[in-house]
Coordinates of C-alpha atoms in Angstrom, one line a residue:
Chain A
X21 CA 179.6 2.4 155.2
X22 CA 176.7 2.2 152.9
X23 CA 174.1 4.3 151.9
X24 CA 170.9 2.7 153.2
X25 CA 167.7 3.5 151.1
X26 CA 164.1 2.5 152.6
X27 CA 161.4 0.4 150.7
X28 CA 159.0 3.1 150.7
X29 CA 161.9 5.6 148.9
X30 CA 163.0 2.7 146.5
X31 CA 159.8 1.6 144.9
X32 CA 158.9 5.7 144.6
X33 CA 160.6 5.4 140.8
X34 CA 160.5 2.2 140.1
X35 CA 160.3 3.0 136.3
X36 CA 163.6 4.6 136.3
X37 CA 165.5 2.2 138.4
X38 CA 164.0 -1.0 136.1
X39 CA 163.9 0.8 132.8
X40 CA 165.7 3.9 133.1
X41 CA 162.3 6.2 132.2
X42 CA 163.8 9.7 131.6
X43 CA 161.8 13.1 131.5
X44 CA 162.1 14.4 127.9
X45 CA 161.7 18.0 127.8
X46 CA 158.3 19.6 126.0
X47 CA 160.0 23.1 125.7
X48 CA 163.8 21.7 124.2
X49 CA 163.2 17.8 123.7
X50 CA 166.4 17.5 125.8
X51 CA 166.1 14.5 128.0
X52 CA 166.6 14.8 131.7
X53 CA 166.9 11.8 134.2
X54 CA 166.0 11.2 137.0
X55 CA 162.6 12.5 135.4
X56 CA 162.0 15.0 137.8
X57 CA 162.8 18.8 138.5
X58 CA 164.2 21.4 135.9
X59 CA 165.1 20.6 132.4
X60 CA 169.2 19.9 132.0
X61 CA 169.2 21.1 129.1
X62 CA 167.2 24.5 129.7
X63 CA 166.4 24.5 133.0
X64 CA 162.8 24.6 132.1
X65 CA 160.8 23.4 134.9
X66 CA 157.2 21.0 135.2
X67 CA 158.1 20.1 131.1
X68 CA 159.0 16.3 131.4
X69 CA 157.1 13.8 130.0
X70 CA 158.5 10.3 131.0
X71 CA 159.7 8.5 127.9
X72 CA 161.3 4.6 128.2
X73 CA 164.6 4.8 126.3
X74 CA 166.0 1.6 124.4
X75 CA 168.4 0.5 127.0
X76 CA 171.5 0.9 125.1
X77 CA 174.0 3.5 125.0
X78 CA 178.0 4.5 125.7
X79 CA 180.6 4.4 128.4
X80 CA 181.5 7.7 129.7
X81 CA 183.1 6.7 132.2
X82 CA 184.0 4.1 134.5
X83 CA 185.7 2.6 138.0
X84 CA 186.1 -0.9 139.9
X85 CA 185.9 -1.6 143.2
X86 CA 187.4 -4.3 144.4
X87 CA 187.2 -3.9 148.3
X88 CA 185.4 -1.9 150.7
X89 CA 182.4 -2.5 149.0
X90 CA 179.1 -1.0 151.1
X91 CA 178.0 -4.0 153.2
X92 CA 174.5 -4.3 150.9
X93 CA 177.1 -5.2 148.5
X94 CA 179.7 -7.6 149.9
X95 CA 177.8 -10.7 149.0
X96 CA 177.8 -9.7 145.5
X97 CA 182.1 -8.7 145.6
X98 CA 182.4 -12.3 147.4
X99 CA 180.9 -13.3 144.3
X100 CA 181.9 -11.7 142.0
X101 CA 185.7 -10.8 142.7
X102 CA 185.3 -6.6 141.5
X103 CA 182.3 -4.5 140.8
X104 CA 182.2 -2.4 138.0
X105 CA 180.4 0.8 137.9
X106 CA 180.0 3.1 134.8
X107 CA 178.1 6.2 133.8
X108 CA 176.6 5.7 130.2
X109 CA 175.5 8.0 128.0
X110 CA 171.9 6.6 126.5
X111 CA 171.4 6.8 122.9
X112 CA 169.0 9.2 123.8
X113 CA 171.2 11.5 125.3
X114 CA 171.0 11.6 129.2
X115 CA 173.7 10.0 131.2
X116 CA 172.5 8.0 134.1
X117 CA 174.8 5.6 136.5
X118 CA 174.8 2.0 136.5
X119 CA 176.4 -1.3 137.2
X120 CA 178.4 -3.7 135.3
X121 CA 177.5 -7.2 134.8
X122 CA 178.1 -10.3 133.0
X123 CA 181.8 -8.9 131.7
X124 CA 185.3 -9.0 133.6
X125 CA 184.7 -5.2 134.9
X126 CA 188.4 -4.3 134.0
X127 CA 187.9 -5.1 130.6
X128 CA 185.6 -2.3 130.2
X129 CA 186.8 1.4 128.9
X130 CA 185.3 4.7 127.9
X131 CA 183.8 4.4 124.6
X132 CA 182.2 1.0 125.1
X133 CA 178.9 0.0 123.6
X134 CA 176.6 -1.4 126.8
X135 CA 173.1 -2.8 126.7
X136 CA 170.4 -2.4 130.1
X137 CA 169.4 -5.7 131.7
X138 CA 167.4 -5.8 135.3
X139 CA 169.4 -7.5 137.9
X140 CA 169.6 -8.2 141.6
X141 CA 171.4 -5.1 143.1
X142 CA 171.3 -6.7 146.6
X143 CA 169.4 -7.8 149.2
X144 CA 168.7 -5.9 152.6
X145 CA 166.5 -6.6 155.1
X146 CA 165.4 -9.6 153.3
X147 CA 164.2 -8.1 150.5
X148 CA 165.5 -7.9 147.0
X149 CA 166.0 -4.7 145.6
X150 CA 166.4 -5.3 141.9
X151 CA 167.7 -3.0 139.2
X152 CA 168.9 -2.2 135.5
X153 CA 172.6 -3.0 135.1
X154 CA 174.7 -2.9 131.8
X155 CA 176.5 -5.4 130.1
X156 CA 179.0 -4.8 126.9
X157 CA 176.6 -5.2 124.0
X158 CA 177.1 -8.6 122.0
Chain B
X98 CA 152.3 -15.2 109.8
X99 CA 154.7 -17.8 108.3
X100 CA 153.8 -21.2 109.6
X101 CA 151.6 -23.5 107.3
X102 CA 148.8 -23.8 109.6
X103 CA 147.3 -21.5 112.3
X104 CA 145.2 -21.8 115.4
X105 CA 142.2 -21.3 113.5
X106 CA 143.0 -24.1 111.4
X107 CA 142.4 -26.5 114.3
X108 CA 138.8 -26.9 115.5
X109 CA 138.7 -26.7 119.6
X110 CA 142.3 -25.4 120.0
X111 CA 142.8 -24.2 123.8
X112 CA 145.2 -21.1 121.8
X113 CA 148.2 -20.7 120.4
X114 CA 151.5 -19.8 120.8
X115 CA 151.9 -16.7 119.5
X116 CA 156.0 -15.7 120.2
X117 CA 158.8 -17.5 122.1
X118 CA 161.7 -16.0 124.0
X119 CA 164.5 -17.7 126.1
X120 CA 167.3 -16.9 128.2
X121 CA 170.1 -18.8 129.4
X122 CA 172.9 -17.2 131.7
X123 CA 176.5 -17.1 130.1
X124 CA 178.6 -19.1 132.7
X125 CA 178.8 -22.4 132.0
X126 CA 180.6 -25.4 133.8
X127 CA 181.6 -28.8 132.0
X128 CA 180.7 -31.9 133.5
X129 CA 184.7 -32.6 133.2
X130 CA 185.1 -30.0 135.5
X131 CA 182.5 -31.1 138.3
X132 CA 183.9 -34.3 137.9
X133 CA 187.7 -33.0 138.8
X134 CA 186.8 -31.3 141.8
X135 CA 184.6 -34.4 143.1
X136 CA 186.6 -37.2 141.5
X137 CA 183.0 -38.3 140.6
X138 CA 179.4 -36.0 138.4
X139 CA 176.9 -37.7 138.8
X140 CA 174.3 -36.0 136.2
X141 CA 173.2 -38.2 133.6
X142 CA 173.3 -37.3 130.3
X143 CA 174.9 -34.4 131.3
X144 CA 177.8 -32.5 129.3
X145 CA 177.7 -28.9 130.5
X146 CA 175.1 -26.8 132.2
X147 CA 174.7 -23.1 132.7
X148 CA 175.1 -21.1 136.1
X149 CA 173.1 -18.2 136.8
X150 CA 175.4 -15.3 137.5
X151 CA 175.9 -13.8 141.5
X152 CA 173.1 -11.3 140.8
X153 CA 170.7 -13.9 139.1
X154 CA 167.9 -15.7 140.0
X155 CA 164.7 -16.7 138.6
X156 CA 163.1 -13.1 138.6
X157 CA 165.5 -11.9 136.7
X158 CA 166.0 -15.1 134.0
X159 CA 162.0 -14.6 133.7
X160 CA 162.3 -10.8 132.9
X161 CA 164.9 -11.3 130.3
X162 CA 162.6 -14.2 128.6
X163 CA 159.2 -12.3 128.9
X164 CA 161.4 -9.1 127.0
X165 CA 162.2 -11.3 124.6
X166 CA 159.1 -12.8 124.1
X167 CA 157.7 -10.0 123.6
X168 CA 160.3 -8.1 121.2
X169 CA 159.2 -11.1 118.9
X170 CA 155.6 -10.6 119.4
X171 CA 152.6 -9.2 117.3
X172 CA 151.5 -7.9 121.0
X173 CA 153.1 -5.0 123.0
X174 CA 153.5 -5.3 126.5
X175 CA 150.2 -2.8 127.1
X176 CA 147.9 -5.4 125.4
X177 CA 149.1 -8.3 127.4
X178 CA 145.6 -9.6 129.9
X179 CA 147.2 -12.2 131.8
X180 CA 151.1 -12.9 133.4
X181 CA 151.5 -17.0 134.6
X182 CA 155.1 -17.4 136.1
X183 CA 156.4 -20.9 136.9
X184 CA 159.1 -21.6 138.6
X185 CA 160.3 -23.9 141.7
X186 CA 163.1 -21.5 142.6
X187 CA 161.7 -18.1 143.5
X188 CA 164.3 -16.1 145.9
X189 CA 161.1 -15.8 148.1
X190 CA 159.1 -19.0 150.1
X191 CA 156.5 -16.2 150.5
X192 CA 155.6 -12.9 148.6
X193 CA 154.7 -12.3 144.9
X194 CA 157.5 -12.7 142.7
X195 CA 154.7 -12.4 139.6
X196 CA 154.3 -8.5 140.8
X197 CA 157.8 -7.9 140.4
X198 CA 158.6 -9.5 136.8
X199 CA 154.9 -7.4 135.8
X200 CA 156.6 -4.3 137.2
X201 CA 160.1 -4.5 135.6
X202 CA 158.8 -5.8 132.5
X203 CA 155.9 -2.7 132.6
X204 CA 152.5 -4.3 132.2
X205 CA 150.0 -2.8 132.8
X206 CA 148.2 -2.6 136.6
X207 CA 145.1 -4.4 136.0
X208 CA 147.3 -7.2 134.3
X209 CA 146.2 -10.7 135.9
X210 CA 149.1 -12.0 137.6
X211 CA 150.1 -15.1 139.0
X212 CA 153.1 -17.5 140.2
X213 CA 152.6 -21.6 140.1
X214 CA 155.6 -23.3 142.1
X215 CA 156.0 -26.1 144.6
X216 CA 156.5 -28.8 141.6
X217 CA 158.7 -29.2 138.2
X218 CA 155.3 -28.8 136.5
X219 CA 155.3 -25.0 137.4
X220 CA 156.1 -24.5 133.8
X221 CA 153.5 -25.9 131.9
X222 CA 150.8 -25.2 134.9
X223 CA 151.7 -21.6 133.8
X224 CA 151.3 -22.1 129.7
X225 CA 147.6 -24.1 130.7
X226 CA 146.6 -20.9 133.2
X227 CA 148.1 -18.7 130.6
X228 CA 145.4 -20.8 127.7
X229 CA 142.9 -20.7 129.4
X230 CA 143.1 -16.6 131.6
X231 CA 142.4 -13.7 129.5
X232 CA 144.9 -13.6 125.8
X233 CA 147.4 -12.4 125.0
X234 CA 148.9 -13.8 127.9
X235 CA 152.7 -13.9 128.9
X236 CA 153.8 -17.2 130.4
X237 CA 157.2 -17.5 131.7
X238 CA 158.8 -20.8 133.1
X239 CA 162.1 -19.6 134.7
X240 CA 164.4 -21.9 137.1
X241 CA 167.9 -22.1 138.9
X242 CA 167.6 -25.7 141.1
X243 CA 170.4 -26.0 143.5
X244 CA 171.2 -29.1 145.2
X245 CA 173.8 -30.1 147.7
X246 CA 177.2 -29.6 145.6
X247 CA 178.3 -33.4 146.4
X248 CA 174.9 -34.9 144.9
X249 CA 173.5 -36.4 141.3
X250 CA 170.5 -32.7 142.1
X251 CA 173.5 -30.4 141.8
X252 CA 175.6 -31.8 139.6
X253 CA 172.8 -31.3 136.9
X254 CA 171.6 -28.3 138.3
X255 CA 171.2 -25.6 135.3
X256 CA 169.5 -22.3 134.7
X257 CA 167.4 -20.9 132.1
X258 CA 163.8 -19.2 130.9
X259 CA 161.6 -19.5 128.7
X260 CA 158.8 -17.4 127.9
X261 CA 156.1 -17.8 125.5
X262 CA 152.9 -15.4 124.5
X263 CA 150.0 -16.9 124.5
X264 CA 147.3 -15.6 122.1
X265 CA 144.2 -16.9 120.1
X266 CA 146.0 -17.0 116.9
X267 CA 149.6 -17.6 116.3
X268 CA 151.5 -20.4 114.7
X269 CA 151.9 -23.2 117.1
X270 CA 148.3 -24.2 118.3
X271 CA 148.0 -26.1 121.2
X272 CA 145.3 -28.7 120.4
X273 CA 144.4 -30.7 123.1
X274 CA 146.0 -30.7 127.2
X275 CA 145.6 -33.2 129.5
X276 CA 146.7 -34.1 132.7
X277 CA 147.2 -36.9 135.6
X278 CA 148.2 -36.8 139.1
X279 CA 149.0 -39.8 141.5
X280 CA 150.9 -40.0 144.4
X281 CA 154.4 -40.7 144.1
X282 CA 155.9 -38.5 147.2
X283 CA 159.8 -38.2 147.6
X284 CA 161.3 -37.9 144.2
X285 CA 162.3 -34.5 144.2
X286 CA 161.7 -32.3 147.2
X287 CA 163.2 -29.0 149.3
X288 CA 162.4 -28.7 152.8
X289 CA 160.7 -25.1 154.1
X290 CA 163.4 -22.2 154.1
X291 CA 166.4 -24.9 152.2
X292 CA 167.7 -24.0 148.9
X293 CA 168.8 -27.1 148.1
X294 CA 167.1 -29.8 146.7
X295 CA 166.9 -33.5 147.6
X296 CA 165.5 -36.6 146.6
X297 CA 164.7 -39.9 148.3
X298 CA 167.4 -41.6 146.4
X299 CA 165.5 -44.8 145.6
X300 CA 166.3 -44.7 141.6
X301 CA 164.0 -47.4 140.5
X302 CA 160.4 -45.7 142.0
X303 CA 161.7 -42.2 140.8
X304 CA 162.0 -43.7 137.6
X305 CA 158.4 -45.3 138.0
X306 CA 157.1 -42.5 139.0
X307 CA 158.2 -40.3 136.1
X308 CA 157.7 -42.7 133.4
X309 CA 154.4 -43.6 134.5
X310 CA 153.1 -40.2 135.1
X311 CA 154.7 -38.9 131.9
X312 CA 153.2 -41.7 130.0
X313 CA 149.6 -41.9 131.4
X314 CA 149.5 -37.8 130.7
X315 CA 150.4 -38.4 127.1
X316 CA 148.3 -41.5 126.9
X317 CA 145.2 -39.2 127.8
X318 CA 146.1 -36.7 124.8
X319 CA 143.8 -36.4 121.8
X320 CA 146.5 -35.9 119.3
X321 CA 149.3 -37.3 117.1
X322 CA 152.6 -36.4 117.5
X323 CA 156.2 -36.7 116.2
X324 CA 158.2 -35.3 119.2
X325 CA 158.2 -36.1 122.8
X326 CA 159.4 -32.7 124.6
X327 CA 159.2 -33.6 128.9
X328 CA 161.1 -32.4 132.1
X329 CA 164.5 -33.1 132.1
X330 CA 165.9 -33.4 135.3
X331 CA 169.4 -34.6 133.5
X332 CA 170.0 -35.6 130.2
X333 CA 168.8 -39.3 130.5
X334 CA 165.4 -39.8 132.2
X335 CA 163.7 -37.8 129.4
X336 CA 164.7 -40.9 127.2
X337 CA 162.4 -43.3 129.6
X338 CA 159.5 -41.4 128.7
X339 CA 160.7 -41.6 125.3
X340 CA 160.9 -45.6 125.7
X341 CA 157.5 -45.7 127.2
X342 CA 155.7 -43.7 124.1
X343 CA 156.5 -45.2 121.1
X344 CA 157.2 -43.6 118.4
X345 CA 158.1 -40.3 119.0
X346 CA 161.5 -38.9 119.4
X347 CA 162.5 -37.4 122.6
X348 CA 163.8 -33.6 122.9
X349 CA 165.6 -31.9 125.6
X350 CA 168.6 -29.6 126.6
X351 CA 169.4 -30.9 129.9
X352 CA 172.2 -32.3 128.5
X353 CA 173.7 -29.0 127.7
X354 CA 172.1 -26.6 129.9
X355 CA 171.0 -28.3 133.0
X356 CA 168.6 -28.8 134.9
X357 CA 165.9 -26.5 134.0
X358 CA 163.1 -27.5 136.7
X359 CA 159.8 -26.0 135.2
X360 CA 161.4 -24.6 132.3
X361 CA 162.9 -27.7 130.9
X362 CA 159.8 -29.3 129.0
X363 CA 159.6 -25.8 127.4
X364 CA 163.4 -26.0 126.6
X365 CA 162.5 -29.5 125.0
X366 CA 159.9 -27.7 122.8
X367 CA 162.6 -25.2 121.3
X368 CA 164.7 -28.0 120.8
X369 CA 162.0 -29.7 119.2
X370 CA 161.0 -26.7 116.8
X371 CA 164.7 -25.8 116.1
X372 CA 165.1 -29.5 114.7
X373 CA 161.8 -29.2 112.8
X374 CA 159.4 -31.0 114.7
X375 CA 155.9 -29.6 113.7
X376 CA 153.8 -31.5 116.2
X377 CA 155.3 -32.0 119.8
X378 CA 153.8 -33.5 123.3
X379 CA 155.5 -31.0 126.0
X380 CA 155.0 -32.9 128.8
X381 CA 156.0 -31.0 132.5
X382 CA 156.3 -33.4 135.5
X383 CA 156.6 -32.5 139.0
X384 CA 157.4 -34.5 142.5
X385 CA 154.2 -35.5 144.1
X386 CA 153.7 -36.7 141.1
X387 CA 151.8 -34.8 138.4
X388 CA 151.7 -34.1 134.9
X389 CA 150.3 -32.0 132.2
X390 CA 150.7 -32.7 128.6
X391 CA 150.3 -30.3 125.8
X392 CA 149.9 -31.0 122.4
X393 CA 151.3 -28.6 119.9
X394 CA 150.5 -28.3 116.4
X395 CA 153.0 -26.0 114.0
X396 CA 156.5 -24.2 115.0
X397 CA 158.0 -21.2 115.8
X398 CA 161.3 -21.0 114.8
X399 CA 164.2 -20.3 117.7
X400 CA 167.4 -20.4 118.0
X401 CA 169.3 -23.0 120.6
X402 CA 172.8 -21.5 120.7
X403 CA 173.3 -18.7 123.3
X404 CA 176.7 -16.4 124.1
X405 CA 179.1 -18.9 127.0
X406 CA 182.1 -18.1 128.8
X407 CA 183.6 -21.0 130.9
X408 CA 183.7 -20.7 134.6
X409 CA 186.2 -22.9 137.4
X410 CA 184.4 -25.0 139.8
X411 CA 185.5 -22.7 142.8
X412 CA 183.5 -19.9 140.6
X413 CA 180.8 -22.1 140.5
X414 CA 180.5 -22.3 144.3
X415 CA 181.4 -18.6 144.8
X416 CA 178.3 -17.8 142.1
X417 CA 176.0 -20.2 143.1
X418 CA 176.4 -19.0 147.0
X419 CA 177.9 -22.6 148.1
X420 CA 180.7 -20.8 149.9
X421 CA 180.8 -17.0 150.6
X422 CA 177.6 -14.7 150.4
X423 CA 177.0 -14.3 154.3
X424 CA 176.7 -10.6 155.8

């Protein structure tokens, strides 16, 4: 079953899904993401200014799915073989979801340095939705 | 800046090239391999070429390229005027691939933004709009050609970007373009809503009609030149246009990467530059046939090695979306 997502609600953060903007907090400088809503860090609310973090960050955690895929993404597993999907910590400090490319998925553990690169995520209704992904850093 | 001349040192320069940035997907493919699975490659001049990962095409390749174009630039990505994308593989036969590369990459709204395709020339029909739109410019000349997996199209079919900013000032001036266009129909072609590209198959008019093109475009140039950088369709036409302009010597990475489509003659120029070549005529040709030439005065220096893992044959067709890939 997949988790079908309009255009109109997909291009409505753009920013974040190509470059992972994140609200950084006026009151705490915590950084929050998606830049919207409270403050994680204090809860403080209308105080994020959008910032463009440097892409890179940490592995905090991380799963592969090899079958039963949603069906946006079944091209891609044919492809591909497994999908790996990770939650990275940013060097920044906010953890934001992701997926893995260019690296054997399994191969990938907590603690591992990744890098952000834009990527087709899939395509629906004949149209591309692309995306950042992360790949280990060289 | 660190070159010995600059733009301003060259009286009626179109602009320079200001930055360069390439990218080149990991997964390579030797021609030993084709060759096993078809007891036959049939790529010139071909050793190994590069294949664009499952979730790659030539929006993403040109996004990658433009970022590192720009990481290497004097310019930020606010100050850039103008965005020329070529390419003869966008994932769309209709809709604005340009606005999406502007959008991931983050220029700015009121950046002008365009997409030349239809033709192997996309690439330098880019760096000419880029020269002569509003500077700094990005121009980005990214490509993933498919053919039919039994033919000479696919068997050299690469992947790869390259992006260059275009500015007033930088080290590599480009001096003097010209062009010429005459009709050669047939010699590299994909039919409305195929991927895959054909050609008529008659090998001795393609060949006319590359070497004559490439050599009447360069002919027509104002300049002087030590290196001869054109569109590589496979590793061993460049050298015709090399036979045909004496005295230069020819660079390309076809042999290596692929097929490159509108990127290649800019591949040829990094090659060029990485072996020291300070005055090169990057020549893009395209079916129909056309051809611009650019004549380029100082370097940039790049690097031509980029991270590879080897991939199977059956990868190759899983990847490329020769088998598989239907909902």
């Amino acid at each position: 079953m997949g988790a079908y997502l309009s255009v109109p609600s997909w291009v409505r953060n753009l920013d974040s899904r190509y470059r992972f903007v994140l609200g950084e907090c006026t009151e705490c400088g915590g950084y929050t993401f998606p830049p919207e809503g409270a403050c994680v860090e204090c809860n403080a609310v209308g105080t994020l200014e959008p910032v463009e973090p440097a892409g890179t960050g940490e592995v905090v955690a991380q799963t592969v799915i090899e079958s039963g895929a949603p069906p946006e993404f079944a091209a891609l597993l044919d492809a591909q073989g497994a999908i790996g999907v990770v939650l990275v910590e940013l060097d920044e400090g906010a953890r934001v979801p992701g997926m893995l490319t260019d690296c054997d998925p399994r191969e990938v553990a907590r603690g591992d340095r990744v890098e952000s690169v834009v990527r087709r995520i899939y395509e629906q209704e004949g149209i591309v939705r692309y995306g950042a992904k992360f790949r280990p850093e060289p | 800046m660190t070159g010995t001349e600059s733009a301003e040192g060259h009286d009626g320069a179109l602009g320079a090239v200001e930055s360069v940035g390439t990218y080149v997907p990991r997964s390579t493919i030797s021609a030993e391999t084709v060759r096993e699975a078809w007891d036959g490659f049939h790529a010139r001049g071909v050793s190994e070429k590069r294949v664009p990962a499952a979730d790659e095409d030539a929006v993403t390749m040109a996004v990658a390229a433009a970022r590192n174009a720009l990481d290497d630039s004097e310019h930020n990505r606010d100050d850039v005027e103008t965005l020329a994308l070529g390419t003869t593989t966008p994932p769309v036969d209709e809709g604005d691939i340009g606005a999406t590369v502007a959008e991931v990459v983050g220029l700015g709204e009121g950046t002008e933004v365009s997409v030349h395709s239809q033709s192997t020339r996309a690439g330098t029909r880019a760096v000419v709009d880029g020269l002569r739109s509003g500077t700094p410019a990005l121009v980005v000349a990214a490509d993933a050609p498919r053919g039919s997996p039994d033919d000479a199209v696919d068997h050299a079919a690469g992947a790869g970007a390259v992006a260059l900013v275009v500015a007033d000032d930088g080290d590599a001036a480009v001096t003097d373009h010209a062009t010429y266009t005459r009709e050669f129909p047939g010699t590299r072609f994909r039919r409305r809503g195929n991927d895959e590209v054909e050609t008529y198959g008659a090998t001795t008019y393609e060949r006319e009609a590359y070497t004559t093109t490439v050599t009447e475009a360069v002919d027509a140039l104002d300049a002087d030149f030590e290196a001869l950088a054109p569109t590589a369709p496979d590793g061993s036409r460049p050298g015709r246009a090399g036979r045909a302009v004496e005295g230069s010597e020819v660079f390309q990475l076809a042999g290596e990467l692929g097929d490159t489509g509108a990127a290649s003659p800019l591949f040829g120029l990094v090659a060029a530059w990485d072996a020291g070549s300070e005055s090169v005529a990057v020549v893009g040709y395209g079916d129909g046939a056309s051809a611009d030439a650019l004549a380029i005065r100082g370097s940039i220096p790049v690097k031509t090695a980029w991270p590879s893992v080897e991939i199977t044959y059956p990868q190759y067709l899983r990847q490329r979306g020769h088998v598989g890939g239907e909902d």
